[in-house]
Amino acid sequence: MSWTDQRIDQLKNLWEKGLTASQIADELGGVSRNAVIGKAHRLGLKSRPSPVKANEPEKKAAPKKAAPVKPAAVAAAKPRTAPSAPAPRAADPAPASGEAAPERAASAMPRIVSIGPGGFMRQGPGDQQAPIPPAPPRRLVPAKPSPEMADKTSLLDLNERVCRWPLGHPGEADFHFCGEPVNPGFPYCVEHCGRAYQAQLPRGVRRPPPPMPFGGPRVR
DNA sequence: CCCTGATTCGC
DNA sequence: GCGAATCAGG
């Protein structure tokens, strides 16, 4: 594989998005993690929180072939300064204090609930039928970043009523979701339910596998 | 062991 | 320029 403009672009994007070199290599396909890192450095993309870089630069790395003579322990006191806690990841703005939405104060907070992964509300046994959050008058809709995405269903557009079947690959510009009305009770539309849920047939009678989601298998 | 990124260096 | 090998921290 060679570094086409396209692939370089993808590398830049994913790298700046904070994906790990492995993930990027995986995504690009045909390259190793090392290749990604090497390329990233050559592109000048360097410097992301590295696990092994707290100390000041000093000649170390014994070359693989040149005289691996290892000098005895250096008498000079090593800085015993404990490496300060690794810089936190992307600083998420902690909303903790202060008013958030100026338009409407929290209309109702009947009880404290926690939000699980994916945004589902956890309910305790006693909380069974917390009143469904009164649908706030949704007049504001997040703007689409680009005209091309205007009619696509983005992550933000997902709700209980639209098909969550992914089209394209996460991280790519045109990644979106099916968005058709769901098969009631399922996360997908009827068509994609057919793809997602398949009866287990007896061995030997299995049909050839249907096309994979995500636009098909990647070459790796 | 697994993971991570950084660096070196033969090609 | 490329990337495997290597290093080193978590």
PDB file of N, CA, C and O in Angstrom, chain A residues 55-131:
ATOM      1  N   ASN A  55       9.994  12.359  30.413  1.00  0.00           N
ATOM      2  CA  ASN A  55      11.292  12.942  30.727  1.00  0.00           C
ATOM      3  C   ASN A  55      11.823  13.843  29.633  1.00  0.00           C
ATOM      4  O   ASN A  55      11.380  13.790  28.491  1.00  0.00           O
ATOM      5  N   GLU A  56      12.774  14.599  29.997  1.00  0.00           N
ATOM      6  CA  GLU A  56      13.441  15.441  29.013  1.00  0.00           C
ATOM      7  C   GLU A  56      14.192  14.548  28.021  1.00  0.00           C
ATOM      8  O   GLU A  56      14.558  13.429  28.344  1.00  0.00           O
ATOM      9  N   PRO A  57      14.375  15.055  26.849  1.00  0.00           N
ATOM     10  CA  PRO A  57      15.049  14.250  25.823  1.00  0.00           C
ATOM     11  C   PRO A  57      16.478  13.939  26.229  1.00  0.00           C
ATOM     12  O   PRO A  57      17.203  14.798  26.681  1.00  0.00           O
ATOM     13  N   GLU A  58      16.856  12.716  26.081  1.00  0.00           N
ATOM     14  CA  GLU A  58      18.232  12.333  26.354  1.00  0.00           C
ATOM     15  C   GLU A  58      18.578  11.181  25.444  1.00  0.00           C
ATOM     16  O   GLU A  58      17.743  10.339  25.141  1.00  0.00           O
ATOM     17  N   LYS A  59      19.797  11.163  25.010  1.00  0.00           N
ATOM     18  CA  LYS A  59      20.199  10.087  24.104  1.00  0.00           C
ATOM     19  C   LYS A  59      20.053   8.745  24.804  1.00  0.00           C
ATOM     20  O   LYS A  59      20.695   8.481  25.786  1.00  0.00           O
ATOM     21  N   LYS A  60      19.212   7.960  24.254  1.00  0.00           N
ATOM     22  CA  LYS A  60      19.005   6.636  24.856  1.00  0.00           C
ATOM     23  C   LYS A  60      19.016   5.587  23.774  1.00  0.00           C
ATOM     24  O   LYS A  60      20.038   5.241  23.237  1.00  0.00           O
ATOM     25  N   ALA A  61      17.828   5.147  23.457  1.00  0.00           N
ATOM     26  CA  ALA A  61      17.593   4.137  22.438  1.00  0.00           C
ATOM     27  C   ALA A  61      18.852   3.514  21.851  1.00  0.00           C
ATOM     28  O   ALA A  61      19.458   4.042  20.944  1.00  0.00           O
ATOM     29  N   ALA A  62      19.209   2.405  22.385  1.00  0.00           N
ATOM     30  CA  ALA A  62      20.375   1.719  21.836  1.00  0.00           C
ATOM     31  C   ALA A  62      20.054   1.244  20.436  1.00  0.00           C
ATOM     32  O   ALA A  62      19.082   0.529  20.246  1.00  0.00           O
ATOM     33  N   PRO A  63      20.823   1.644  19.477  1.00  0.00           N
ATOM     34  CA  PRO A  63      20.607   1.224  18.098  1.00  0.00           C
ATOM     35  C   PRO A  63      20.652  -0.285  18.009  1.00  0.00           C
ATOM     36  O   PRO A  63      21.293  -0.936  18.840  1.00  0.00           O
ATOM     37  N   LYS A  64      19.974  -0.806  17.033  1.00  0.00           N
ATOM     38  CA  LYS A  64      19.881  -2.266  17.008  1.00  0.00           C
ATOM     39  C   LYS A  64      21.204  -2.928  16.662  1.00  0.00           C
ATOM     40  O   LYS A  64      21.459  -4.040  17.034  1.00  0.00           O
ATOM     41  N   LYS A  65      22.068  -2.235  15.928  1.00  0.00           N
ATOM     42  CA  LYS A  65      23.270  -2.932  15.508  1.00  0.00           C
ATOM     43  C   LYS A  65      24.553  -2.275  16.021  1.00  0.00           C
ATOM     44  O   LYS A  65      25.541  -2.939  16.264  1.00  0.00           O
ATOM     45  N   ALA A  66      24.517  -1.017  16.157  1.00  0.00           N
ATOM     46  CA  ALA A  66      25.735  -0.345  16.583  1.00  0.00           C
ATOM     47  C   ALA A  66      26.022  -0.612  18.050  1.00  0.00           C
ATOM     48  O   ALA A  66      25.201  -0.361  18.900  1.00  0.00           O
ATOM     49  N   ALA A  67      27.201  -1.111  18.254  1.00  0.00           N
ATOM     50  CA  ALA A  67      27.737  -1.412  19.579  1.00  0.00           C
ATOM     51  C   ALA A  67      26.753  -1.207  20.722  1.00  0.00           C
ATOM     52  O   ALA A  67      26.604  -0.097  21.201  1.00  0.00           O
ATOM     53  N   PRO A  68      26.113  -2.269  21.100  1.00  0.00           N
ATOM     54  CA  PRO A  68      25.122  -2.157  22.184  1.00  0.00           C
ATOM     55  C   PRO A  68      25.789  -2.052  23.538  1.00  0.00           C
ATOM     56  O   PRO A  68      25.353  -2.667  24.492  1.00  0.00           O
ATOM     57  N   VAL A  69      26.820  -1.287  23.595  1.00  0.00           N
ATOM     58  CA  VAL A  69      27.508  -1.140  24.869  1.00  0.00           C
ATOM     59  C   VAL A  69      26.645  -0.339  25.821  1.00  0.00           C
ATOM     60  O   VAL A  69      26.280   0.790  25.527  1.00  0.00           O
ATOM     61  N   LYS A  70      26.344  -0.962  26.893  1.00  0.00           N
ATOM     62  CA  LYS A  70      25.486  -0.248  27.835  1.00  0.00           C
ATOM     63  C   LYS A  70      26.317   0.256  29.001  1.00  0.00           C
ATOM     64  O   LYS A  70      26.836  -0.531  29.781  1.00  0.00           O
ATOM     65  N   PRO A  71      26.471   1.549  29.063  1.00  0.00           N
ATOM     66  CA  PRO A  71      27.230   2.119  30.182  1.00  0.00           C
ATOM     67  C   PRO A  71      26.578   1.759  31.501  1.00  0.00           C
ATOM     68  O   PRO A  71      25.371   1.614  31.572  1.00  0.00           O
ATOM     69  N   ALA A  72      27.387   1.592  32.500  1.00  0.00           N
ATOM     70  CA  ALA A  72      26.841   1.246  33.806  1.00  0.00           C
ATOM     71  C   ALA A  72      25.951   2.367  34.299  1.00  0.00           C
ATOM     72  O   ALA A  72      25.897   3.441  33.705  1.00  0.00           O
ATOM     73  N   ALA A  73      25.296   2.057  35.347  1.00  0.00           N
ATOM     74  CA  ALA A  73      24.334   3.029  35.868  1.00  0.00           C
ATOM     75  C   ALA A  73      24.977   4.402  36.006  1.00  0.00           C
ATOM     76  O   ALA A  73      26.070   4.534  36.511  1.00  0.00           O
ATOM     77  N   VAL A  74      24.277   5.343  35.521  1.00  0.00           N
ATOM     78  CA  VAL A  74      24.798   6.701  35.607  1.00  0.00           C
ATOM     79  C   VAL A  74      24.721   7.172  37.044  1.00  0.00           C
ATOM     80  O   VAL A  74      23.704   7.031  37.695  1.00  0.00           O
ATOM     81  N   ALA A  75      25.867   7.709  37.489  1.00  0.00           N
ATOM     82  CA  ALA A  75      25.918   8.122  38.889  1.00  0.00           C
ATOM     83  C   ALA A  75      24.990   9.293  39.145  1.00  0.00           C
ATOM     84  O   ALA A  75      24.388   9.409  40.195  1.00  0.00           O
ATOM     85  N   ALA A  76      24.919  10.127  38.139  1.00  0.00           N
ATOM     86  CA  ALA A  76      24.080  11.314  38.314  1.00  0.00           C
ATOM     87  C   ALA A  76      22.690  10.927  38.787  1.00  0.00           C
ATOM     88  O   ALA A  76      22.094  10.006  38.274  1.00  0.00           O
ATOM     89  N   ALA A  77      22.247  11.663  39.749  1.00  0.00           N
ATOM     90  CA  ALA A  77      20.942  11.348  40.319  1.00  0.00           C
ATOM     91  C   ALA A  77      19.864  11.508  39.272  1.00  0.00           C
ATOM     92  O   ALA A  77      19.789  12.528  38.605  1.00  0.00           O
ATOM     93  N   LYS A  78      19.091  10.476  39.162  1.00  0.00           N
ATOM     94  CA  LYS A  78      17.970  10.603  38.231  1.00  0.00           C
ATOM     95  C   LYS A  78      16.905  11.462  38.884  1.00  0.00           C
ATOM     96  O   LYS A  78      16.701  11.377  40.088  1.00  0.00           O
ATOM     97  N   PRO A  79      16.293  12.258  38.091  1.00  0.00           N
ATOM     98  CA  PRO A  79      15.200  13.067  38.644  1.00  0.00           C
ATOM     99  C   PRO A  79      14.116  12.158  39.199  1.00  0.00           C
ATOM    100  O   PRO A  79      13.475  11.443  38.446  1.00  0.00           O
ATOM    101  N   ARG A  80      14.003  12.201  40.492  1.00  0.00           N
ATOM    102  CA  ARG A  80      13.018  11.291  41.087  1.00  0.00           C
ATOM    103  C   ARG A  80      11.614  11.850  41.016  1.00  0.00           C
ATOM    104  O   ARG A  80      10.683  11.280  41.519  1.00  0.00           O
ATOM    105  N   THR A  81      11.553  12.991  40.397  1.00  0.00           N
ATOM    106  CA  THR A  81      10.240  13.607  40.302  1.00  0.00           C
ATOM    107  C   THR A  81       9.265  12.656  39.647  1.00  0.00           C
ATOM    108  O   THR A  81       9.469  12.244  38.518  1.00  0.00           O
ATOM    109  N   ALA A  82       8.297  12.341  40.404  1.00  0.00           N
ATOM    110  CA  ALA A  82       7.273  11.472  39.825  1.00  0.00           C
ATOM    111  C   ALA A  82       6.654  12.178  38.643  1.00  0.00           C
ATOM    112  O   ALA A  82       6.298  13.341  38.756  1.00  0.00           O
ATOM    113  N   PRO A  83       6.591  11.467  37.554  1.00  0.00           N
ATOM    114  CA  PRO A  83       5.942  12.074  36.376  1.00  0.00           C
ATOM    115  C   PRO A  83       4.532  12.491  36.732  1.00  0.00           C
ATOM    116  O   PRO A  83       3.755  11.675  37.183  1.00  0.00           O
ATOM    117  N   SER A  84       4.281  13.731  36.546  1.00  0.00           N
ATOM    118  CA  SER A  84       2.953  14.205  36.907  1.00  0.00           C
ATOM    119  C   SER A  84       1.900  13.438  36.142  1.00  0.00           C
ATOM    120  O   SER A  84       2.167  12.886  35.090  1.00  0.00           O
ATOM    121  N   ALA A  85       0.755  13.412  36.710  1.00  0.00           N
ATOM    122  CA  ALA A  85      -0.333  12.661  36.090  1.00  0.00           C
ATOM    123  C   ALA A  85      -0.423  13.017  34.625  1.00  0.00           C
ATOM    124  O   ALA A  85      -0.345  14.180  34.256  1.00  0.00           O
ATOM    125  N   PRO A  86      -0.539  11.971  33.804  1.00  0.00           N
ATOM    126  CA  PRO A  86      -0.637  12.219  32.363  1.00  0.00           C
ATOM    127  C   PRO A  86      -1.746  13.197  32.061  1.00  0.00           C
ATOM    128  O   PRO A  86      -2.809  13.128  32.681  1.00  0.00           O
ATOM    129  N   ALA A  87      -1.460  14.065  31.163  1.00  0.00           N
ATOM    130  CA  ALA A  87      -2.464  15.068  30.831  1.00  0.00           C
ATOM    131  C   ALA A  87      -3.788  14.395  30.513  1.00  0.00           C
ATOM    132  O   ALA A  87      -3.821  13.423  29.780  1.00  0.00           O
ATOM    133  N   PRO A  88      -4.822  14.904  31.079  1.00  0.00           N
ATOM    134  CA  PRO A  88      -6.142  14.315  30.829  1.00  0.00           C
ATOM    135  C   PRO A  88      -6.460  14.372  29.347  1.00  0.00           C
ATOM    136  O   PRO A  88      -5.946  15.211  28.624  1.00  0.00           O
ATOM    137  N   ARG A  89      -7.260  13.482  28.951  1.00  0.00           N
ATOM    138  CA  ARG A  89      -7.678  13.454  27.544  1.00  0.00           C
ATOM    139  C   ARG A  89      -8.348  14.771  27.175  1.00  0.00           C
ATOM    140  O   ARG A  89      -8.384  15.706  27.957  1.00  0.00           O
ATOM    141  N   ALA A  90      -8.912  14.743  26.025  1.00  0.00           N
ATOM    142  CA  ALA A  90      -9.594  15.953  25.567  1.00  0.00           C
ATOM    143  C   ALA A  90     -10.422  16.524  26.706  1.00  0.00           C
ATOM    144  O   ALA A  90     -11.203  15.836  27.327  1.00  0.00           O
ATOM    145  N   ALA A  91     -10.172  17.770  26.957  1.00  0.00           N
ATOM    146  CA  ALA A  91     -10.856  18.379  28.086  1.00  0.00           C
ATOM    147  C   ALA A  91     -12.324  18.591  27.772  1.00  0.00           C
ATOM    148  O   ALA A  91     -12.683  19.489  27.029  1.00  0.00           O
ATOM    149  N   ASP A  92     -13.104  17.736  28.335  1.00  0.00           N
ATOM    150  CA  ASP A  92     -14.532  17.927  28.135  1.00  0.00           C
ATOM    151  C   ASP A  92     -15.003  19.057  29.039  1.00  0.00           C
ATOM    152  O   ASP A  92     -14.710  19.071  30.223  1.00  0.00           O
ATOM    153  N   PRO A  93     -15.684  19.952  28.463  1.00  0.00           N
ATOM    154  CA  PRO A  93     -16.199  21.066  29.274  1.00  0.00           C
ATOM    155  C   PRO A  93     -17.139  20.521  30.322  1.00  0.00           C
ATOM    156  O   PRO A  93     -18.188  20.001  29.988  1.00  0.00           O
ATOM    157  N   ALA A  94     -16.743  20.603  31.558  1.00  0.00           N
ATOM    158  CA  ALA A  94     -17.611  20.126  32.612  1.00  0.00           C
ATOM    159  C   ALA A  94     -18.691  21.154  32.877  1.00  0.00           C
ATOM    160  O   ALA A  94     -18.407  22.275  33.271  1.00  0.00           O
ATOM    161  N   PRO A  95     -19.878  20.764  32.633  1.00  0.00           N
ATOM    162  CA  PRO A  95     -21.004  21.697  32.719  1.00  0.00           C
ATOM    163  C   PRO A  95     -21.389  21.986  34.159  1.00  0.00           C
ATOM    164  O   PRO A  95     -22.205  22.856  34.402  1.00  0.00           O
ATOM    165  N   ALA A  96     -20.766  21.277  35.058  1.00  0.00           N
ATOM    166  CA  ALA A  96     -21.200  21.206  36.451  1.00  0.00           C
ATOM    167  C   ALA A  96     -21.957  22.426  36.970  1.00  0.00           C
ATOM    168  O   ALA A  96     -23.111  22.324  37.360  1.00  0.00           O
ATOM    169  N   SER A  97     -21.294  23.551  36.951  1.00  0.00           N
ATOM    170  CA  SER A  97     -21.921  24.677  37.612  1.00  0.00           C
ATOM    171  C   SER A  97     -22.485  25.675  36.624  1.00  0.00           C
ATOM    172  O   SER A  97     -22.157  25.661  35.448  1.00  0.00           O
ATOM    173  N   GLY A  98     -23.321  26.475  37.154  1.00  0.00           N
ATOM    174  CA  GLY A  98     -23.852  27.539  36.314  1.00  0.00           C
ATOM    175  C   GLY A  98     -25.041  27.089  35.499  1.00  0.00           C
ATOM    176  O   GLY A  98     -25.306  25.907  35.326  1.00  0.00           O
ATOM    177  N   GLU A  99     -25.732  28.075  35.006  1.00  0.00           N
ATOM    178  CA  GLU A  99     -26.895  27.760  34.169  1.00  0.00           C
ATOM    179  C   GLU A  99     -26.406  27.300  32.808  1.00  0.00           C
ATOM    180  O   GLU A  99     -25.494  27.889  32.243  1.00  0.00           O
ATOM    181  N   ALA A 100     -27.005  26.277  32.309  1.00  0.00           N
ATOM    182  CA  ALA A 100     -26.582  25.794  31.006  1.00  0.00           C
ATOM    183  C   ALA A 100     -27.431  26.392  29.909  1.00  0.00           C
ATOM    184  O   ALA A 100     -26.980  27.190  29.108  1.00  0.00           O
ATOM    185  N   ALA A 101     -28.661  25.948  29.857  1.00  0.00           N
ATOM    186  CA  ALA A 101     -29.526  26.438  28.792  1.00  0.00           C
ATOM    187  C   ALA A 101     -30.285  27.672  29.269  1.00  0.00           C
ATOM    188  O   ALA A 101     -31.031  27.607  30.220  1.00  0.00           O
ATOM    189  N   PRO A 102     -30.023  28.736  28.589  1.00  0.00           N
ATOM    190  CA  PRO A 102     -30.681  29.992  28.965  1.00  0.00           C
ATOM    191  C   PRO A 102     -32.166  29.969  28.638  1.00  0.00           C
ATOM    192  O   PRO A 102     -32.968  30.573  29.341  1.00  0.00           O
ATOM    193  N   GLU A 103     -32.525  29.274  27.597  1.00  0.00           N
ATOM    194  CA  GLU A 103     -33.895  29.359  27.124  1.00  0.00           C
ATOM    195  C   GLU A 103     -34.893  28.845  28.168  1.00  0.00           C
ATOM    196  O   GLU A 103     -35.802  29.543  28.568  1.00  0.00           O
ATOM    197  N   ARG A 104     -34.701  27.639  28.593  1.00  0.00           N
ATOM    198  CA  ARG A 104     -35.638  27.073  29.547  1.00  0.00           C
ATOM    199  C   ARG A 104     -34.880  26.409  30.664  1.00  0.00           C
ATOM    200  O   ARG A 104     -34.072  25.546  30.429  1.00  0.00           O
ATOM    201  N   ALA A 105     -35.167  26.793  31.869  1.00  0.00           N
ATOM    202  CA  ALA A 105     -34.577  26.064  32.985  1.00  0.00           C
ATOM    203  C   ALA A 105     -35.136  24.656  32.959  1.00  0.00           C
ATOM    204  O   ALA A 105     -36.168  24.396  32.353  1.00  0.00           O
ATOM    205  N   ALA A 106     -34.401  23.750  33.569  1.00  0.00           N
ATOM    206  CA  ALA A 106     -34.878  22.364  33.585  1.00  0.00           C
ATOM    207  C   ALA A 106     -36.332  22.344  34.006  1.00  0.00           C
ATOM    208  O   ALA A 106     -36.671  22.695  35.128  1.00  0.00           O
ATOM    209  N   SER A 107     -37.166  21.921  33.100  1.00  0.00           N
ATOM    210  CA  SER A 107     -38.590  22.034  33.333  1.00  0.00           C
ATOM    211  C   SER A 107     -39.035  21.124  34.470  1.00  0.00           C
ATOM    212  O   SER A 107     -39.898  21.473  35.250  1.00  0.00           O
ATOM    213  N   ALA A 108     -38.441  19.964  34.548  1.00  0.00           N
ATOM    214  CA  ALA A 108     -38.866  19.060  35.601  1.00  0.00           C
ATOM    215  C   ALA A 108     -37.752  18.098  35.956  1.00  0.00           C
ATOM    216  O   ALA A 108     -37.125  17.528  35.088  1.00  0.00           O
ATOM    217  N   MET A 109     -37.512  17.974  37.226  1.00  0.00           N
ATOM    218  CA  MET A 109     -36.554  16.961  37.650  1.00  0.00           C
ATOM    219  C   MET A 109     -37.159  16.169  38.790  1.00  0.00           C
ATOM    220  O   MET A 109     -36.803  16.328  39.939  1.00  0.00           O
ATOM    221  N   PRO A 110     -38.093  15.310  38.470  1.00  0.00           N
ATOM    222  CA  PRO A 110     -38.873  14.605  39.483  1.00  0.00           C
ATOM    223  C   PRO A 110     -37.979  13.776  40.394  1.00  0.00           C
ATOM    224  O   PRO A 110     -38.149  13.742  41.570  1.00  0.00           O
ATOM    225  N   ARG A 111     -37.033  13.090  39.847  1.00  0.00           N
ATOM    226  CA  ARG A 111     -36.128  12.292  40.664  1.00  0.00           C
ATOM    227  C   ARG A 111     -34.792  12.202  39.965  1.00  0.00           C
ATOM    228  O   ARG A 111     -34.675  12.523  38.803  1.00  0.00           O
ATOM    229  N   ILE A 112     -33.863  11.769  40.757  1.00  0.00           N
ATOM    230  CA  ILE A 112     -32.523  11.680  40.176  1.00  0.00           C
ATOM    231  C   ILE A 112     -32.366  10.354  39.451  1.00  0.00           C
ATOM    232  O   ILE A 112     -32.583   9.285  40.016  1.00  0.00           O
ATOM    233  N   VAL A 113     -32.045  10.449  38.227  1.00  0.00           N
ATOM    234  CA  VAL A 113     -31.781   9.229  37.482  1.00  0.00           C
ATOM    235  C   VAL A 113     -30.400   9.341  36.905  1.00  0.00           C
ATOM    236  O   VAL A 113     -29.842  10.417  36.791  1.00  0.00           O
ATOM    237  N   SER A 114     -29.840   8.209  36.541  1.00  0.00           N
ATOM    238  CA  SER A 114     -28.534   8.249  35.882  1.00  0.00           C
ATOM    239  C   SER A 114     -28.710   7.887  34.432  1.00  0.00           C
ATOM    240  O   SER A 114     -29.662   7.203  34.053  1.00  0.00           O
ATOM    241  N   ILE A 115     -27.809   8.355  33.682  1.00  0.00           N
ATOM    242  CA  ILE A 115     -27.878   8.082  32.255  1.00  0.00           C
ATOM    243  C   ILE A 115     -26.816   7.053  31.907  1.00  0.00           C
ATOM    244  O   ILE A 115     -25.639   7.230  32.192  1.00  0.00           O
ATOM    245  N   GLY A 116     -27.235   5.989  31.336  1.00  0.00           N
ATOM    246  CA  GLY A 116     -26.307   4.912  30.994  1.00  0.00           C
ATOM    247  C   GLY A 116     -25.715   5.148  29.627  1.00  0.00           C
ATOM    248  O   GLY A 116     -26.054   6.121  28.952  1.00  0.00           O
ATOM    249  N   PRO A 117     -24.816   4.250  29.258  1.00  0.00           N
ATOM    250  CA  PRO A 117     -24.202   4.355  27.933  1.00  0.00           C
ATOM    251  C   PRO A 117     -25.286   4.400  26.877  1.00  0.00           C
ATOM    252  O   PRO A 117     -26.245   3.629  26.944  1.00  0.00           O
ATOM    253  N   GLY A 118     -25.145   5.238  25.967  1.00  0.00           N
ATOM    254  CA  GLY A 118     -26.139   5.315  24.917  1.00  0.00           C
ATOM    255  C   GLY A 118     -27.258   6.252  25.279  1.00  0.00           C
ATOM    256  O   GLY A 118     -28.132   6.522  24.480  1.00  0.00           O
ATOM    257  N   GLY A 119     -27.230   6.764  26.472  1.00  0.00           N
ATOM    258  CA  GLY A 119     -28.212   7.759  26.835  1.00  0.00           C
ATOM    259  C   GLY A 119     -29.507   7.209  27.393  1.00  0.00           C
ATOM    260  O   GLY A 119     -30.472   7.925  27.558  1.00  0.00           O
ATOM    261  N   PHE A 120     -29.510   5.918  27.684  1.00  0.00           N
ATOM    262  CA  PHE A 120     -30.726   5.367  28.251  1.00  0.00           C
ATOM    263  C   PHE A 120     -30.823   5.726  29.718  1.00  0.00           C
ATOM    264  O   PHE A 120     -29.824   5.776  30.421  1.00  0.00           O
ATOM    265  N   MET A 121     -32.022   5.939  30.175  1.00  0.00           N
ATOM    266  CA  MET A 121     -32.198   6.245  31.583  1.00  0.00           C
ATOM    267  C   MET A 121     -32.234   4.955  32.369  1.00  0.00           C
ATOM    268  O   MET A 121     -32.908   3.998  32.002  1.00  0.00           O
ATOM    269  N   ARG A 122     -31.454   4.944  33.414  1.00  0.00           N
ATOM    270  CA  ARG A 122     -31.542   3.809  34.323  1.00  0.00           C
ATOM    271  C   ARG A 122     -32.687   4.070  35.269  1.00  0.00           C
ATOM    272  O   ARG A 122     -32.814   5.163  35.808  1.00  0.00           O
ATOM    273  N   GLN A 123     -33.446   3.070  35.521  1.00  0.00           N
ATOM    274  CA  GLN A 123     -34.527   3.243  36.472  1.00  0.00           C
ATOM    275  C   GLN A 123     -34.411   2.186  37.554  1.00  0.00           C
ATOM    276  O   GLN A 123     -34.177   1.021  37.274  1.00  0.00           O
ATOM    277  N   GLY A 124     -34.547   2.634  38.758  1.00  0.00           N
ATOM    278  CA  GLY A 124     -34.581   1.691  39.858  1.00  0.00           C
ATOM    279  C   GLY A 124     -35.927   0.996  39.861  1.00  0.00           C
ATOM    280  O   GLY A 124     -36.850   1.421  39.157  1.00  0.00           O
ATOM    281  N   PRO A 125     -36.023  -0.066  40.643  1.00  0.00           N
ATOM    282  CA  PRO A 125     -37.278  -0.838  40.697  1.00  0.00           C
ATOM    283  C   PRO A 125     -38.458   0.043  41.072  1.00  0.00           C
ATOM    284  O   PRO A 125     -39.549  -0.144  40.581  1.00  0.00           O
ATOM    285  N   GLY A 126     -38.220   0.964  41.945  1.00  0.00           N
ATOM    286  CA  GLY A 126     -39.315   1.815  42.392  1.00  0.00           C
ATOM    287  C   GLY A 126     -39.651   2.925  41.427  1.00  0.00           C
ATOM    288  O   GLY A 126     -40.650   3.600  41.581  1.00  0.00           O
ATOM    289  N   ASP A 127     -38.808   3.063  40.457  1.00  0.00           N
ATOM    290  CA  ASP A 127     -38.965   4.205  39.564  1.00  0.00           C
ATOM    291  C   ASP A 127     -39.777   3.876  38.340  1.00  0.00           C
ATOM    292  O   ASP A 127     -39.846   4.659  37.417  1.00  0.00           O
ATOM    293  N   GLN A 128     -40.331   2.701  38.379  1.00  0.00           N
ATOM    294  CA  GLN A 128     -40.880   2.104  37.173  1.00  0.00           C
ATOM    295  C   GLN A 128     -41.399   3.057  36.119  1.00  0.00           C
ATOM    296  O   GLN A 128     -40.899   3.086  35.024  1.00  0.00           O
ATOM    297  N   GLN A 129     -42.403   3.804  36.455  1.00  0.00           N
ATOM    298  CA  GLN A 129     -42.976   4.587  35.387  1.00  0.00           C
ATOM    299  C   GLN A 129     -42.766   6.078  35.579  1.00  0.00           C
ATOM    300  O   GLN A 129     -43.704   6.825  35.724  1.00  0.00           O
ATOM    301  N   ALA A 130     -41.539   6.437  35.599  1.00  0.00           N
ATOM    302  CA  ALA A 130     -41.284   7.865  35.622  1.00  0.00           C
ATOM    303  C   ALA A 130     -41.957   8.458  34.409  1.00  0.00           C
ATOM    304  O   ALA A 130     -41.926   7.883  33.335  1.00  0.00           O
ATOM    305  N   PRO A 131     -42.608   9.563  34.635  1.00  0.00           N
ATOM    306  CA  PRO A 131     -43.328  10.186  33.523  1.00  0.00           C
ATOM    307  C   PRO A 131     -42.363  10.420  32.370  1.00  0.00           C
ATOM    308  O   PRO A 131     -41.251  10.888  32.565  1.00  0.00           O
TER     309      PRO A 131
END
